[in-house]
PDB file of C-alpha atoms in Angstrom:
ATOM      1  CA  UNK K   1      -4.996 -12.185  -3.365  1.00  0.00           C
ATOM      2  CA  UNK K   2      -1.790 -14.369  -2.601  1.00  0.00           C
ATOM      3  CA  UNK K   3      -1.011 -16.899   0.139  1.00  0.00           C
ATOM      4  CA  UNK K   4       2.614 -16.306   0.990  1.00  0.00           C
ATOM      5  CA  UNK K   5       4.246 -19.518   1.827  1.00  0.00           C
ATOM      6  CA  UNK K   6       8.093 -20.005   3.037  1.00  0.00           C
ATOM      7  CA  UNK K   7       8.824 -16.228   2.687  1.00  0.00           C
ATOM      8  CA  UNK K   8      11.113 -14.334   5.376  1.00  0.00           C
ATOM      9  CA  UNK K   9       9.842 -11.075   7.089  1.00  0.00           C
ATOM     10  CA  UNK K  10      12.377  -8.885   8.580  1.00  0.00           C
ATOM     11  CA  UNK K  11      11.271  -6.684  11.248  1.00  0.00           C
ATOM     12  CA  UNK K  12      12.471  -2.893  11.596  1.00  0.00           C
ATOM     13  CA  UNK K  13      11.567  -0.470  14.221  1.00  0.00           C
ATOM     14  CA  UNK K  14       9.820   3.056  13.275  1.00  0.00           C
ATOM     15  CA  UNK K  15      13.362   4.635  13.057  1.00  0.00           C
ATOM     16  CA  UNK K  16      14.551   1.769  10.843  1.00  0.00           C
ATOM     17  CA  UNK K  17      16.852  -0.191  13.242  1.00  0.00           C
ATOM     18  CA  UNK K  18      16.890  -3.969  12.098  1.00  0.00           C
ATOM     19  CA  UNK K  19      15.263  -6.254  15.128  1.00  0.00           C
ATOM     20  CA  UNK K  20      15.986  -9.363  13.073  1.00  0.00           C
ATOM     21  CA  UNK K  21      13.824 -12.163  11.411  1.00  0.00           C
ATOM     22  CA  UNK K  22      10.145 -12.852  12.422  1.00  0.00           C
ATOM     23  CA  UNK K  23       9.160 -16.379  12.614  1.00  0.00           C
ATOM     24  CA  UNK K  24       5.393 -16.721  11.669  1.00  0.00           C
ATOM     25  CA  UNK K  25       2.740 -19.483  11.310  1.00  0.00           C
ATOM     26  CA  UNK K  26       0.438 -17.756   8.733  1.00  0.00           C
ATOM     27  CA  UNK K  27       0.744 -14.493   6.352  1.00  0.00           C
ATOM     28  CA  UNK K  28      -1.354 -13.233   3.449  1.00  0.00           C
ATOM     29  CA  UNK K  29      -0.961 -10.432   1.295  1.00  0.00           C
ATOM     30  CA  UNK K  30      -3.852  -8.255  -0.294  1.00  0.00           C
ATOM     31  CA  UNK K  31      -3.262  -6.073  -2.917  1.00  0.00           C
ATOM     32  CA  UNK K  32      -5.702  -4.429  -5.458  1.00  0.00           C
ATOM     33  CA  UNK K  33      -5.730  -1.085  -7.586  1.00  0.00           C
ATOM     34  CA  UNK K  34      -8.169   0.606  -5.273  1.00  0.00           C
ATOM     35  CA  UNK K  35      -5.186   1.242  -2.909  1.00  0.00           C
ATOM     36  CA  UNK K  36      -5.636  -1.644  -0.983  1.00  0.00           C
ATOM     37  CA  UNK K  37      -2.102  -3.177   0.047  1.00  0.00           C
ATOM     38  CA  UNK K  38      -2.213  -4.952   3.328  1.00  0.00           C
ATOM     39  CA  UNK K  39      -0.315  -7.721   5.021  1.00  0.00           C
ATOM     40  CA  UNK K  40      -2.143  -9.961   7.526  1.00  0.00           C
ATOM     41  CA  UNK K  41       0.299 -11.935   9.590  1.00  0.00           C
ATOM     42  CA  UNK K  42       0.505 -14.470  12.709  1.00  0.00           C
ATOM     43  CA  UNK K  43       3.463 -14.828  14.800  1.00  0.00           C
ATOM     44  CA  UNK K  44       4.701 -15.484  18.266  1.00  0.00           C
ATOM     45  CA  UNK K  45       6.661 -12.212  18.421  1.00  0.00           C
ATOM     46  CA  UNK K  46       4.767  -9.520  19.921  1.00  0.00           C
ATOM     47  CA  UNK K  47       4.789  -6.559  17.280  1.00  0.00           C
ATOM     48  CA  UNK K  48       4.211  -2.982  17.928  1.00  0.00           C
ATOM     49  CA  UNK K  49       2.170  -0.431  15.940  1.00  0.00           C
ATOM     50  CA  UNK K  50       4.561   1.540  13.649  1.00  0.00           C
ATOM     51  CA  UNK K  51       7.218  -1.238  13.395  1.00  0.00           C
ATOM     52  CA  UNK K  52       7.986  -2.233   9.964  1.00  0.00           C
ATOM     53  CA  UNK K  53       7.953  -5.526   7.894  1.00  0.00           C
ATOM     54  CA  UNK K  54      10.114  -5.966   4.990  1.00  0.00           C
ATOM     55  CA  UNK K  55      10.010  -8.887   2.695  1.00  0.00           C
ATOM     56  CA  UNK K  56      10.776 -10.027  -0.814  1.00  0.00           C
ATOM     57  CA  UNK K  57       8.181 -11.875  -2.837  1.00  0.00           C
ATOM     58  CA  UNK K  58       8.652 -14.795  -5.419  1.00  0.00           C
ATOM     59  CA  UNK K  59       9.303 -12.256  -8.131  1.00  0.00           C
ATOM     60  CA  UNK K  60      12.225 -10.660  -6.280  1.00  0.00           C
ATOM     61  CA  UNK K  61      10.302  -7.599  -5.496  1.00  0.00           C
ATOM     62  CA  UNK K  62      10.822  -5.957  -2.133  1.00  0.00           C
ATOM     63  CA  UNK K  63       7.818  -4.789  -0.046  1.00  0.00           C
ATOM     64  CA  UNK K  64       7.762  -2.797   3.156  1.00  0.00           C
ATOM     65  CA  UNK K  65       4.474  -2.610   5.448  1.00  0.00           C
ATOM     66  CA  UNK K  66       3.937  -0.737   8.658  1.00  0.00           C
ATOM     67  CA  UNK K  67       2.089  -2.400  11.361  1.00  0.00           C
ATOM     68  CA  UNK K  68      -1.180  -0.955  11.874  1.00  0.00           C
ATOM     69  CA  UNK K  69      -3.506  -3.160  13.850  1.00  0.00           C
ATOM     70  CA  UNK K  70      -2.304  -5.628  16.625  1.00  0.00           C
ATOM     71  CA  UNK K  71      -3.869  -8.149  18.501  1.00  0.00           C
ATOM     72  CA  UNK K  72      -2.306 -10.174  21.315  1.00  0.00           C
ATOM     73  CA  UNK K  73      -3.987 -13.631  21.921  1.00  0.00           C
ATOM     74  CA  UNK K  74      -3.655 -15.608  24.820  1.00  0.00           C
ATOM     75  CA  UNK K  75      -5.122 -19.059  24.649  1.00  0.00           C
ATOM     76  CA  UNK K  76      -6.620 -21.286  27.053  1.00  0.00           C
ATOM     77  CA  UNK K  77      -3.916 -23.849  26.607  1.00  0.00           C
ATOM     78  CA  UNK K  78      -1.548 -21.205  27.384  1.00  0.00           C
ATOM     79  CA  UNK K  79      -0.195 -20.337  23.976  1.00  0.00           C
ATOM     80  CA  UNK K  80       0.257 -16.772  23.280  1.00  0.00           C
ATOM     81  CA  UNK K  81       0.656 -15.203  19.735  1.00  0.00           C
ATOM     82  CA  UNK K  82       0.145 -12.043  17.893  1.00  0.00           C
ATOM     83  CA  UNK K  83      -1.977 -11.184  14.846  1.00  0.00           C
ATOM     84  CA  UNK K  84      -1.132  -8.171  12.990  1.00  0.00           C
ATOM     85  CA  UNK K  85      -2.638  -6.205   9.934  1.00  0.00           C
ATOM     86  CA  UNK K  86       0.149  -3.957   8.312  1.00  0.00           C
ATOM     87  CA  UNK K  87      -0.241  -1.563   5.759  1.00  0.00           C
ATOM     88  CA  UNK K  88       1.944  -0.374   2.619  1.00  0.00           C
ATOM     89  CA  UNK K  89       4.509   1.961   4.210  1.00  0.00           C
ATOM     90  CA  UNK K  90       3.408   4.895   1.881  1.00  0.00           C
ATOM     91  CA  UNK K  91       0.654   5.337   4.619  1.00  0.00           C
ATOM     92  CA  UNK K  92       3.431   7.444   6.669  1.00  0.00           C
ATOM     93  CA  UNK K  93       2.621  10.189   4.043  1.00  0.00           C
ATOM     94  CA  UNK K  94      -0.667  10.923   5.949  1.00  0.00           C
ATOM     95  CA  UNK K  95       1.748  12.560   8.330  1.00  0.00           C
ATOM     96  CA  UNK K  96       3.364  14.561   5.588  1.00  0.00           C
ATOM     97  CA  UNK K  97       1.481  18.119   5.045  1.00  0.00           C
ATOM     98  CA  UNK K  98       1.065  20.041   1.790  1.00  0.00           C
ATOM     99  CA  UNK K  99       0.363  23.594   2.133  1.00  0.00           C
ATOM    100  CA  UNK K 100      -0.123  24.875  -1.378  1.00  0.00           C
ATOM    101  CA  UNK K 101       1.194  23.516  -4.502  1.00  0.00           C
ATOM    102  CA  UNK K 102      -0.036  23.878  -8.020  1.00  0.00           C
ATOM    103  CA  UNK K 103       2.071  21.564 -10.537  1.00  0.00           C
ATOM    104  CA  UNK K 104       1.340  21.437 -14.003  1.00  0.00           C
ATOM    105  CA  UNK K 105       2.727  19.408 -16.990  1.00  0.00           C
ATOM    106  CA  UNK K 106       3.518  15.654 -17.049  1.00  0.00           C
ATOM    107  CA  UNK K 107       2.437  13.262 -14.121  1.00  0.00           C
ATOM    108  CA  UNK K 108       6.336  12.886 -13.066  1.00  0.00           C
ATOM    109  CA  UNK K 109       6.487  16.562 -12.718  1.00  0.00           C
ATOM    110  CA  UNK K 110       3.544  16.878 -10.377  1.00  0.00           C
ATOM    111  CA  UNK K 111       4.703  13.744  -8.298  1.00  0.00           C
ATOM    112  CA  UNK K 112       7.971  15.473  -8.039  1.00  0.00           C
ATOM    113  CA  UNK K 113       6.348  18.428  -6.390  1.00  0.00           C
ATOM    114  CA  UNK K 114       4.011  16.985  -3.939  1.00  0.00           C
ATOM    115  CA  UNK K 115       6.938  14.622  -2.751  1.00  0.00           C
ATOM    116  CA  UNK K 116       9.192  17.240  -1.987  1.00  0.00           C
ATOM    117  CA  UNK K 117      10.250  17.187   1.699  1.00  0.00           C
ATOM    118  CA  UNK K 118       9.532  13.770   2.271  1.00  0.00           C
ATOM    119  CA  UNK K 119      11.734  10.587   1.999  1.00  0.00           C
ATOM    120  CA  UNK K 120       9.992   9.193  -1.083  1.00  0.00           C
ATOM    121  CA  UNK K 121      11.406   9.713  -4.755  1.00  0.00           C
ATOM    122  CA  UNK K 122       9.879   9.702  -8.053  1.00  0.00           C
ATOM    123  CA  UNK K 123       9.696   6.107  -9.492  1.00  0.00           C
ATOM    124  CA  UNK K 124       8.779   4.978 -12.985  1.00  0.00           C
ATOM    125  CA  UNK K 125       6.054   6.894 -14.585  1.00  0.00           C
ATOM    126  CA  UNK K 126       5.023   6.139 -17.919  1.00  0.00           C
ATOM    127  CA  UNK K 127       1.681   7.505 -18.153  1.00  0.00           C
ATOM    128  CA  UNK K 128       1.364  10.011 -20.729  1.00  0.00           C
ATOM    129  CA  UNK K 129      -0.705  13.327 -21.109  1.00  0.00           C
ATOM    130  CA  UNK K 130      -0.376  16.496 -19.164  1.00  0.00           C
ATOM    131  CA  UNK K 131      -2.828  18.496 -16.636  1.00  0.00           C
ATOM    132  CA  UNK K 132      -2.612  20.844 -13.677  1.00  0.00           C
ATOM    133  CA  UNK K 133      -4.100  20.771 -10.262  1.00  0.00           C
ATOM    134  CA  UNK K 134      -4.042  22.881  -7.043  1.00  0.00           C
ATOM    135  CA  UNK K 135      -2.921  20.726  -3.907  1.00  0.00           C
ATOM    136  CA  UNK K 136      -4.020  22.903  -1.032  1.00  0.00           C
ATOM    137  CA  UNK K 137      -3.846  21.912   2.647  1.00  0.00           C
ATOM    138  CA  UNK K 138      -4.027  18.359   2.420  1.00  0.00           C
ATOM    139  CA  UNK K 139      -1.573  15.467   3.193  1.00  0.00           C
ATOM    140  CA  UNK K 140       0.893  14.193   0.585  1.00  0.00           C
ATOM    141  CA  UNK K 141      -1.026  10.750   0.734  1.00  0.00           C
ATOM    142  CA  UNK K 142      -4.124  12.808  -0.097  1.00  0.00           C
ATOM    143  CA  UNK K 143      -2.200  14.295  -2.778  1.00  0.00           C
ATOM    144  CA  UNK K 144      -1.149  11.099  -4.382  1.00  0.00           C
ATOM    145  CA  UNK K 145      -4.933  10.105  -4.572  1.00  0.00           C
ATOM    146  CA  UNK K 146      -5.751  13.467  -6.314  1.00  0.00           C
ATOM    147  CA  UNK K 147      -3.280  13.074  -8.588  1.00  0.00           C
ATOM    148  CA  UNK K 148      -4.340   9.580  -9.912  1.00  0.00           C
ATOM    149  CA  UNK K 149      -7.721  11.233 -10.044  1.00  0.00           C
ATOM    150  CA  UNK K 150      -6.564  14.104 -12.193  1.00  0.00           C
ATOM    151  CA  UNK K 151      -3.759  12.629 -14.135  1.00  0.00           C
ATOM    152  CA  UNK K 152      -4.794   9.287 -14.381  1.00  0.00           C
ATOM    153  CA  UNK K 153      -2.583   6.019 -14.130  1.00  0.00           C
ATOM    154  CA  UNK K 154      -1.969   3.578 -11.560  1.00  0.00           C
ATOM    155  CA  UNK K 155       0.069   4.247  -8.374  1.00  0.00           C
ATOM    156  CA  UNK K 156       3.031   1.994  -7.649  1.00  0.00           C
ATOM    157  CA  UNK K 157       5.276   1.760  -5.006  1.00  0.00           C
ATOM    158  CA  UNK K 158       8.803   0.247  -4.823  1.00  0.00           C
ATOM    159  CA  UNK K 159      11.601  -0.170  -2.134  1.00  0.00           C
ATOM    160  CA  UNK K 160      15.046  -0.686  -2.697  1.00  0.00           C
ATOM    161  CA  UNK K 161      17.188  -2.796   0.154  1.00  0.00           C
ATOM    162  CA  UNK K 162      20.805  -3.644   0.815  1.00  0.00           C
ATOM    163  CA  UNK K 163      20.095  -6.771   2.954  1.00  0.00           C
ATOM    164  CA  UNK K 164      20.542  -5.092   6.431  1.00  0.00           C
ATOM    165  CA  UNK K 165      17.880  -2.327   5.470  1.00  0.00           C
ATOM    166  CA  UNK K 166      15.968  -0.312   2.960  1.00  0.00           C
ATOM    167  CA  UNK K 167      18.136   2.505   0.998  1.00  0.00           C
ATOM    168  CA  UNK K 168      15.462   3.941  -1.057  1.00  0.00           C
ATOM    169  CA  UNK K 169      11.652   4.427  -1.488  1.00  0.00           C
ATOM    170  CA  UNK K 170      10.019   5.207  -4.968  1.00  0.00           C
ATOM    171  CA  UNK K 171       6.650   5.973  -5.914  1.00  0.00           C
ATOM    172  CA  UNK K 172       5.381   5.973  -9.770  1.00  0.00           C
ATOM    173  CA  UNK K 173       2.518   6.272 -11.942  1.00  0.00           C
ATOM    174  CA  UNK K 174       2.113   3.503 -14.339  1.00  0.00           C
ATOM    175  CA  UNK K 175      -0.110   2.929 -17.677  1.00  0.00           C
ATOM    176  CA  UNK K 176      -0.830  -0.542 -16.473  1.00  0.00           C
ATOM    177  CA  UNK K 177       0.946  -2.310 -13.797  1.00  0.00           C
ATOM    178  CA  UNK K 178       1.854  -5.933 -13.962  1.00  0.00           C
ATOM    179  CA  UNK K 179       3.287  -7.679 -17.008  1.00  0.00           C
ATOM    180  CA  UNK K 180       0.992  -6.852 -19.753  1.00  0.00           C
ATOM    181  CA  UNK K 181       2.807  -9.261 -22.191  1.00  0.00           C
ATOM    182  CA  UNK K 182       2.562 -12.510 -20.151  1.00  0.00           C
ATOM    183  CA  UNK K 183       0.954 -15.295 -22.072  1.00  0.00           C
ATOM    184  CA  UNK K 184      -0.065 -16.828 -18.568  1.00  0.00           C
ATOM    185  CA  UNK K 185      -3.555 -18.043 -18.328  1.00  0.00           C
ATOM    186  CA  UNK K 186      -5.114 -18.708 -14.769  1.00  0.00           C
ATOM    187  CA  UNK K 187      -7.329 -21.739 -14.849  1.00  0.00           C
ATOM    188  CA  UNK K 188      -9.670 -23.131 -12.181  1.00  0.00           C
ATOM    189  CA  UNK K 189      -7.998 -26.223 -10.219  1.00  0.00           C
ATOM    190  CA  UNK K 190      -4.617 -25.588 -11.895  1.00  0.00           C
ATOM    191  CA  UNK K 191      -3.612 -22.028 -10.948  1.00  0.00           C
ATOM    192  CA  UNK K 192      -6.326 -20.733  -8.753  1.00  0.00           C
ATOM    193  CA  UNK K 193      -6.736 -22.085  -5.139  1.00  0.00           C
ATOM    194  CA  UNK K 194      -9.721 -19.870  -4.227  1.00  0.00           C
ATOM    195  CA  UNK K 195     -12.093 -17.074  -5.502  1.00  0.00           C
ATOM    196  CA  UNK K 196     -13.655 -14.505  -2.897  1.00  0.00           C
ATOM    197  CA  UNK K 197     -16.074 -11.974  -4.440  1.00  0.00           C
ATOM    198  CA  UNK K 198     -16.896  -9.170  -1.870  1.00  0.00           C
ATOM    199  CA  UNK K 199     -19.757  -6.534  -2.480  1.00  0.00           C
ATOM    200  CA  UNK K 200     -19.126  -3.318  -0.865  1.00  0.00           C
ATOM    201  CA  UNK K 201     -21.253  -1.747   1.944  1.00  0.00           C
ATOM    202  CA  UNK K 202     -21.550   1.805   0.166  1.00  0.00           C
ATOM    203  CA  UNK K 203     -24.853   2.202  -1.318  1.00  0.00           C
ATOM    204  CA  UNK K 204     -24.703   3.879  -4.925  1.00  0.00           C
ATOM    205  CA  UNK K 205     -27.106   6.622  -5.637  1.00  0.00           C
ATOM    206  CA  UNK K 206     -28.746   6.467  -9.220  1.00  0.00           C
ATOM    207  CA  UNK K 207     -30.325   9.842  -9.112  1.00  0.00           C
ATOM    208  CA  UNK K 208     -29.483  13.221  -7.722  1.00  0.00           C
ATOM    209  CA  UNK K 209     -31.388  16.658  -7.382  1.00  0.00           C
ATOM    210  CA  UNK K 210     -29.502  20.022  -7.778  1.00  0.00           C
ATOM    211  CA  UNK K 211     -30.982  23.194  -6.111  1.00  0.00           C
ATOM    212  CA  UNK K 212     -30.015  26.857  -6.774  1.00  0.00           C
ATOM    213  CA  UNK K 213     -29.176  29.069  -4.041  1.00  0.00           C
ATOM    214  CA  UNK K 214     -32.200  29.191  -1.663  1.00  0.00           C
ATOM    215  CA  UNK K 215     -32.870  30.571   1.498  1.00  0.00           C
ATOM    216  CA  UNK K 216     -29.711  30.523   3.831  1.00  0.00           C
TER     217      UNK K 216
END
């Protein structure tokens, strides 16, 4: 989890029209390899579901997040502000549908198949190996999850910008995301501000019983 400070956010409507910069009081980006990629932001400007926030992190990497949950707050003292939770814009692929596709071969071949017809392109794919899978009556976003489950690797989304807007969106499958050759060591009190450990609410089962065909 990284606390974002002094990074600019540009707001776009759902059709890509630039709505200008967004002044904010707090912003936090949470990303994990389980698919979590959320931006929480507090600002005075009212945001609407479906709008996009585009920003560039300190490594020069551009991100695009869709406004998902919005809370408009009016305090006793009269101050009003907006709190929003935004998700990675790859979530738009929940609305793109796969009828029946059965790719086989490398991961980039499969990725190219399920992204056909969307505005997303195949990004960097360096995960080796081949496999095959049937994508039948699922959303493209579900297909991406299935692809990672079958072929392996880690999903990576990137966007290209030209200043006023986004020019391209890419999805790649990496063997390992991040700089694996970095000598950086994170040490408590020097590099790490805080650590939070969360235990999920799902109760795992350690034993299951299988039954054969019985009475219908």
